[in-house]
mmCIF file of C-alpha atoms in Angstrom:
data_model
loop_
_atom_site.group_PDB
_atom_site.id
_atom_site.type_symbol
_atom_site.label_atom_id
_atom_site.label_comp_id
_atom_site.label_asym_id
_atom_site.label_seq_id
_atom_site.Cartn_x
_atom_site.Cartn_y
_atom_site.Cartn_z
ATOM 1 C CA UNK A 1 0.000 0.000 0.000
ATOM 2 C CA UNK A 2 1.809 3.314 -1.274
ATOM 3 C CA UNK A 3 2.208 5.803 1.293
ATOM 4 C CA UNK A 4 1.001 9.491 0.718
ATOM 5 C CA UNK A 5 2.416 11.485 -2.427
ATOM 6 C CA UNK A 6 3.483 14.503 -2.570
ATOM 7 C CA UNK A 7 4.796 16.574 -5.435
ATOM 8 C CA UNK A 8 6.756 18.128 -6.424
ATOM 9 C CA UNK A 9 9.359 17.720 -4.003
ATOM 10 C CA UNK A 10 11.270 20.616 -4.283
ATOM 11 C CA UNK A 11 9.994 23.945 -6.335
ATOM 12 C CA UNK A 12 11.491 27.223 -6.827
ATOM 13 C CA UNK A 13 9.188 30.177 -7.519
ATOM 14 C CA UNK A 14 9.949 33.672 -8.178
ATOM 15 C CA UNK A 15 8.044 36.627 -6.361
ATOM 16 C CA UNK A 16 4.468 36.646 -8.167
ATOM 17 C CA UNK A 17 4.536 33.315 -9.748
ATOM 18 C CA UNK A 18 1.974 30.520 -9.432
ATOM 19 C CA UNK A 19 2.798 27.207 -6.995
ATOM 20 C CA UNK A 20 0.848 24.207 -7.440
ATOM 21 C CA UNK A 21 1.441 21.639 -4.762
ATOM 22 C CA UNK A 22 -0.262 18.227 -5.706
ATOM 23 C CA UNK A 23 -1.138 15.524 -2.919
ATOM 24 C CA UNK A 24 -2.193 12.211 -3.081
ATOM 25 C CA UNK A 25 -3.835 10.511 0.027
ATOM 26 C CA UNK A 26 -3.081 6.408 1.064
ATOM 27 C CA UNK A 27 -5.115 4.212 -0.778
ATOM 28 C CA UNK A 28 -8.473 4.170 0.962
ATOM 29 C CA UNK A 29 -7.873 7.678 2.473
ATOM 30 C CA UNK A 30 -10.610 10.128 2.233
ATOM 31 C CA UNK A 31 -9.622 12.889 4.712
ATOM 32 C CA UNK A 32 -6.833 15.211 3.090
ATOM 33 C CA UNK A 33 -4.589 17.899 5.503
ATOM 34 C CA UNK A 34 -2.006 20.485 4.814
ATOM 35 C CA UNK A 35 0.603 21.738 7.108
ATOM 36 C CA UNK A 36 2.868 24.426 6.599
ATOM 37 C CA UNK A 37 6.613 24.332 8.325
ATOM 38 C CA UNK A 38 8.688 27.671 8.766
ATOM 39 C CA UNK A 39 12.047 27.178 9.247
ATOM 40 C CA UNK A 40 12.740 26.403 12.719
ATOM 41 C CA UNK A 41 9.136 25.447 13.540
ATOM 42 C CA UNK A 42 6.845 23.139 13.717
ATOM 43 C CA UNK A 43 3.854 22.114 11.757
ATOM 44 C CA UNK A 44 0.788 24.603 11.347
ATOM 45 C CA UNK A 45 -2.441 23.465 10.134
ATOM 46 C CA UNK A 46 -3.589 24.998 6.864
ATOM 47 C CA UNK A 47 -6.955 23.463 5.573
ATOM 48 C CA UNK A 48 -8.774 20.152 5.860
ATOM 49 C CA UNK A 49 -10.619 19.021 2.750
ATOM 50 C CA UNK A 50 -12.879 15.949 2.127
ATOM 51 C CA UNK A 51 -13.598 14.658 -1.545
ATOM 52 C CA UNK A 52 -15.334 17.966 -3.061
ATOM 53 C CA UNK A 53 -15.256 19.622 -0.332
ATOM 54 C CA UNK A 54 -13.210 22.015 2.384
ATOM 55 C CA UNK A 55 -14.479 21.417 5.802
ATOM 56 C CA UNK A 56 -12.072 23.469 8.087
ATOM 57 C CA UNK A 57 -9.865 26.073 6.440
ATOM 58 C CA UNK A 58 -9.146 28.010 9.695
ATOM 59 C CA UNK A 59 -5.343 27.866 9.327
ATOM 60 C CA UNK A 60 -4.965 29.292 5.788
ATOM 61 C CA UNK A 61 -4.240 32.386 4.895
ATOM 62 C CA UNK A 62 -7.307 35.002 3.849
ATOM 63 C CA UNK A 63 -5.805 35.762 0.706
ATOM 64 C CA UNK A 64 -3.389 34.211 -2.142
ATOM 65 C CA UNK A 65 -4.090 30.282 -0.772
ATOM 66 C CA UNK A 66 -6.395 28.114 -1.785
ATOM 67 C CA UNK A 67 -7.076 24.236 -1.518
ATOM 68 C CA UNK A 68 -9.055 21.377 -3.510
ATOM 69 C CA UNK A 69 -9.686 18.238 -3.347
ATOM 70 C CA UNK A 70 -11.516 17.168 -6.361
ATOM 71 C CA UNK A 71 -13.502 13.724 -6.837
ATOM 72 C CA UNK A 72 -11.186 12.527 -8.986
ATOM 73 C CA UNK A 73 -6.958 13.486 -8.940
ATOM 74 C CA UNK A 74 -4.940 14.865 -6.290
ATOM 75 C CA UNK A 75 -5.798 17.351 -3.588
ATOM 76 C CA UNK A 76 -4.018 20.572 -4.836
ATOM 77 C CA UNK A 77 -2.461 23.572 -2.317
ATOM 78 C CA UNK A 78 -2.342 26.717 -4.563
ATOM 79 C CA UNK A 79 -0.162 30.105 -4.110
ATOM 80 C CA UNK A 80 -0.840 32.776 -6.489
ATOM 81 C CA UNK A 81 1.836 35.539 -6.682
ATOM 82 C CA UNK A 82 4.483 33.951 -4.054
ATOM 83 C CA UNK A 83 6.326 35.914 -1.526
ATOM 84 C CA UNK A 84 9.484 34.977 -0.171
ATOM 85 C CA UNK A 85 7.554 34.904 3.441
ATOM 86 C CA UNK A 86 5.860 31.891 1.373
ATOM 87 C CA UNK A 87 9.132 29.768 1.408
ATOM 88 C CA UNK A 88 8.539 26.857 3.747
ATOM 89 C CA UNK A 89 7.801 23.420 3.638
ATOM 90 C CA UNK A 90 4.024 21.927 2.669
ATOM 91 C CA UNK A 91 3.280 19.075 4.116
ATOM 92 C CA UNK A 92 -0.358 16.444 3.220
ATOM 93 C CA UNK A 93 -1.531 14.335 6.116
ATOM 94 C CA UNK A 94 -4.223 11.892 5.087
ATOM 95 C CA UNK A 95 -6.545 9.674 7.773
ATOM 96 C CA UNK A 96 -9.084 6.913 6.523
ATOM 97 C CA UNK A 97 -11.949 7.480 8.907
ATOM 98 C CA UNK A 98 -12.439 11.734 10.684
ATOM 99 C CA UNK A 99 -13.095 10.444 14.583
ATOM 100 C CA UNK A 100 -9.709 10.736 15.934
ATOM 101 C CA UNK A 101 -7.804 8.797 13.737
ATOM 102 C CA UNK A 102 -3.671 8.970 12.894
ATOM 103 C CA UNK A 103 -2.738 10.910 10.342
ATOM 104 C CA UNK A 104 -0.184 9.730 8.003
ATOM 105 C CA UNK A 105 2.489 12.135 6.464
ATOM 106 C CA UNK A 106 3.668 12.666 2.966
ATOM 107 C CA UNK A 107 7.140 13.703 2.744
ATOM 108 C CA UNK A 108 6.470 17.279 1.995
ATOM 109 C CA UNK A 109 7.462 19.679 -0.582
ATOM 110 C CA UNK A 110 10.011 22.419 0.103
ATOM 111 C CA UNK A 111 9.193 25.420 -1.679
ATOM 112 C CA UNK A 112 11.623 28.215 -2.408
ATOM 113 C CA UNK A 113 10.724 31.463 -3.179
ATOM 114 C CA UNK A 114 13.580 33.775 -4.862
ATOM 115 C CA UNK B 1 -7.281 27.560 22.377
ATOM 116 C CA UNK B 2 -5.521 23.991 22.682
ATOM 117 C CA UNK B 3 -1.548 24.675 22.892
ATOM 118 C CA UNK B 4 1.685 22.305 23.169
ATOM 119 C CA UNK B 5 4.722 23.084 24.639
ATOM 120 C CA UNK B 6 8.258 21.315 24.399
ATOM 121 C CA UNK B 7 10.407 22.991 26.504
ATOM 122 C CA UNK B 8 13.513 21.268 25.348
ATOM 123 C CA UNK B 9 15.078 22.837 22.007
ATOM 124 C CA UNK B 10 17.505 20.438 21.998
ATOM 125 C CA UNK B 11 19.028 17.190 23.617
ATOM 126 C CA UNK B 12 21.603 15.022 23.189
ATOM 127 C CA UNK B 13 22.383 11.159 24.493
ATOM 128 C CA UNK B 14 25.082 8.574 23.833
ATOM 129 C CA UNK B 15 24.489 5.327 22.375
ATOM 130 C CA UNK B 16 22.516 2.684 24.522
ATOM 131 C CA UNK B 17 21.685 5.586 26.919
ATOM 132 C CA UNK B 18 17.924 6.151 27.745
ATOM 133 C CA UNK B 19 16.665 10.048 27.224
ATOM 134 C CA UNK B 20 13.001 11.221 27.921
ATOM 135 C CA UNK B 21 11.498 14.221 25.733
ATOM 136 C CA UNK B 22 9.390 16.456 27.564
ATOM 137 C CA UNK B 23 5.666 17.841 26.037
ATOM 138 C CA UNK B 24 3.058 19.689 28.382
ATOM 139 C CA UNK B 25 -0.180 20.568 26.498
ATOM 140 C CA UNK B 26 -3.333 22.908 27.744
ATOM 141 C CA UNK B 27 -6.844 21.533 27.131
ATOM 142 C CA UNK B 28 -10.453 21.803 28.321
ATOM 143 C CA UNK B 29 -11.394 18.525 26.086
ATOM 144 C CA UNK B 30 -11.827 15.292 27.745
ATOM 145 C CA UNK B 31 -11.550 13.219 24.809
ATOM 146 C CA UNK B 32 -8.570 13.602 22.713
ATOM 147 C CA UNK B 33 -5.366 11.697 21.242
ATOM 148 C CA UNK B 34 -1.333 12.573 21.683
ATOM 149 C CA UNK B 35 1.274 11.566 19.204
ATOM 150 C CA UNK B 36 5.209 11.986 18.850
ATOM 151 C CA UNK B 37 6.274 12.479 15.193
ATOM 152 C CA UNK B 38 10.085 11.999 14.214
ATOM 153 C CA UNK B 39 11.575 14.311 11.342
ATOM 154 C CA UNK B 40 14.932 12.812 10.611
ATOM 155 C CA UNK B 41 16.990 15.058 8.396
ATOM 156 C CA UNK B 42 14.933 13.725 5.172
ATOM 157 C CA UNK B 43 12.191 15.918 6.751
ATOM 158 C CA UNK B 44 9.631 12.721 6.557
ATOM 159 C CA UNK B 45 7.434 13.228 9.384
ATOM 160 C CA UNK B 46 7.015 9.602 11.100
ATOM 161 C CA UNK B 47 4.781 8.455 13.605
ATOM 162 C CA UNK B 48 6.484 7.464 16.912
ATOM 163 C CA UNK B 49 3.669 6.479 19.281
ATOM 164 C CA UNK B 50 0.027 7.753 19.627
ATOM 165 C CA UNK B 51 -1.782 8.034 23.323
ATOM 166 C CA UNK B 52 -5.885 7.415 23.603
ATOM 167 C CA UNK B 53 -6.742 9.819 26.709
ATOM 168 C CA UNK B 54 -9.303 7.647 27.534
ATOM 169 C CA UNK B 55 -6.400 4.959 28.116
ATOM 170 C CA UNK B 56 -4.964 4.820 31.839
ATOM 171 C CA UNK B 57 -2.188 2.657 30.208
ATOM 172 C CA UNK B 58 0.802 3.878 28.681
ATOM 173 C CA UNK B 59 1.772 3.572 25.142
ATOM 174 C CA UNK B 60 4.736 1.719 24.126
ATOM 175 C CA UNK B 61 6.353 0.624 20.995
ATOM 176 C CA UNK B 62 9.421 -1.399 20.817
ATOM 177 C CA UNK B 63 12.259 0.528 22.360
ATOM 178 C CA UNK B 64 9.501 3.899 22.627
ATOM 179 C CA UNK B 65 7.358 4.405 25.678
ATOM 180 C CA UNK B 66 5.254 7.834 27.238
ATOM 181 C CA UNK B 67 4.721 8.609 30.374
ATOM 182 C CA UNK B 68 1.076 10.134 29.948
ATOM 183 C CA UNK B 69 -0.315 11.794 33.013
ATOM 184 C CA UNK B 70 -3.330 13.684 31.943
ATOM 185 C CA UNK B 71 -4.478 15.269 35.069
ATOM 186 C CA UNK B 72 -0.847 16.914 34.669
ATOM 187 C CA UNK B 73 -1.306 17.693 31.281
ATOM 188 C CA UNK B 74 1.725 15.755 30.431
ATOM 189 C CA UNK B 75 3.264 13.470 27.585
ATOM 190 C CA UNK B 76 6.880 12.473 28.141
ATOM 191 C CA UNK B 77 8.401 10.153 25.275
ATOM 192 C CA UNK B 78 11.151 7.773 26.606
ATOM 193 C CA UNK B 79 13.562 6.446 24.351
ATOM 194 C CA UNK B 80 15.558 3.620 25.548
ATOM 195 C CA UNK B 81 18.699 2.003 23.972
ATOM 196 C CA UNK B 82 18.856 4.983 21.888
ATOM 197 C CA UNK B 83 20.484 4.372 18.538
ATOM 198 C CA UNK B 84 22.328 6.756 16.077
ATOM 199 C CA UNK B 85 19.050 6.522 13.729
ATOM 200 C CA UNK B 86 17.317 7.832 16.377
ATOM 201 C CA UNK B 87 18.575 11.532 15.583
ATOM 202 C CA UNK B 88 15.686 14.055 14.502
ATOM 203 C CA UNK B 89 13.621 16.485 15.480
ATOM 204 C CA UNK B 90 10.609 15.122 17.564
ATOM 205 C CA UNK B 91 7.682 16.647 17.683
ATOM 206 C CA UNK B 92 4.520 16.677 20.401
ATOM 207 C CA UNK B 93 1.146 16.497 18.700
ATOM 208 C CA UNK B 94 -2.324 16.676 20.035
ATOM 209 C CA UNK B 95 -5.282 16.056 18.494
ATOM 210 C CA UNK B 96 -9.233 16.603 19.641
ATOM 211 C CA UNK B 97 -12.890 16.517 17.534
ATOM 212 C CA UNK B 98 -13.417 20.608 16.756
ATOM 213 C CA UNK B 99 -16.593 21.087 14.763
ATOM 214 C CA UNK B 100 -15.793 17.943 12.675
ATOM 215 C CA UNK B 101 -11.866 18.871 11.710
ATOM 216 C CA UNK B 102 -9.571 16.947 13.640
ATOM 217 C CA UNK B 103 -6.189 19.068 13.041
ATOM 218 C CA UNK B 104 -3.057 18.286 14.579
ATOM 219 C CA UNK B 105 -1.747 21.006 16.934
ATOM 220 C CA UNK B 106 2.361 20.918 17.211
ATOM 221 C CA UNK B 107 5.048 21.755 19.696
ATOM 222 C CA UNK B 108 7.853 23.675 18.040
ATOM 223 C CA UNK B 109 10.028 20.219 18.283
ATOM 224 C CA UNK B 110 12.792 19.175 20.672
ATOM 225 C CA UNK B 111 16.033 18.516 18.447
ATOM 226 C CA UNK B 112 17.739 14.924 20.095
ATOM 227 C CA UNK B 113 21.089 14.522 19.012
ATOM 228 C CA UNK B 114 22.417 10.353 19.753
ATOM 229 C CA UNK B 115 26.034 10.359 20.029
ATOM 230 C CA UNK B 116 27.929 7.613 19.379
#
């Protein structure tokens, strides 16, 4: 059973591009997270998304971020017109069931914003 | 608002040694879960261990154990016969039901060093 994908692993931006960060839950997995990690930090919680839908988006920011998780495909994190503030790394979390159930990590993508 | 704390930025241990990671957290929920999450230098978060509050019993797997005392509000990981794989950043986690979302709320990480 494949673990959670991520990609792109690594992606360089320049101030006012476009970032597209893909996600692929565990087979079985219908429960997608994102995290963001600032150097030196730990994890923050972005967003929480179920198939079609966002369910708790609390943690991201009000403007420039945005989440999906469409029925079929990868869940997608996406950063219009990047800041270097926006360098960090994005990681996906995935759970089968919502009642307090372990998440399982993908191994993140490491964005860097020139 | 549900916090964590790790008040140990770093740590270090030799080989074989034993070393216990410190986490406090700060709660009104009754019902909730605690993890520890390794990052080894590949960045990969890994589960170590999760804790049911519900469960008087400590958590243990292999050579990782906690030390959960919840009227304390505390979640020590022991790691015994450390080993030089062991190195990473650990991480506190806790987890509780919110409206439906079940997001993970991080310490800022306690960086273990195992000498060899």
């Amino acid at each position: 059973n494949a673990g959670v994908m991520q990609n792109p692993r690594h992606l360089v931006r320049r101030r006012g591009q476009e970032a597209r960060l893909r996600c692929s839950p565990m087979k079985g997995h219908s429960h997608v997270y994102w995290y963001r990690q600032l150097p030196e930090e730990g994890l923050k919680f972005m967003v929480y998304l179920q198939k079609e839908n966002i369910i708790d988006e609390s943690g991201m920011p009000k403007e420039r971020f945005s989440a999906e998780f469409p029925k079929e495909g990868p869940s997608i994190l996406r950063i219009q017109q990047v800041v270097r503030g926006d360098s960090a790394a994005y990681f996906c979390a995935s759970s089968p069931t919502v009642y307090l159930d372990t998440q399982y990590f993908g191994p993140g993508t490491r964005l860097t914003v020139l | 608002a549900q916090t964590v704390t790790q008040s140990q930025p770093e740590m270090s241990v030799q080989e074989a040694e034993t070393v216990t990671l410190s986490c406090t957290y700060d709660t009104s929920e009754s019902n909730y879960y605690l993890f520890w999450y390794k990052q080894p230098p590949s960045r990969q978060m890994i589960l170590v261990i999760r804790q049911e509050a519900y469960k008087q019993q400590n958590a243990t797997e292999n050579r990782f154990s906690v030390n959960f005392q919840k009227a304390a509000k505390s979640f020590s990981l022991k790691i015994s016969d450390s080993q030089l794989g062991d190195t990473a950043m650990y991480f506190c986690a806790f987890m509780t039901p919110q409206g439906g979302s079940e997001k993970l709320v991080f310490g800022k990480g306690t960086k273990l060093t195992v000498n060899p």
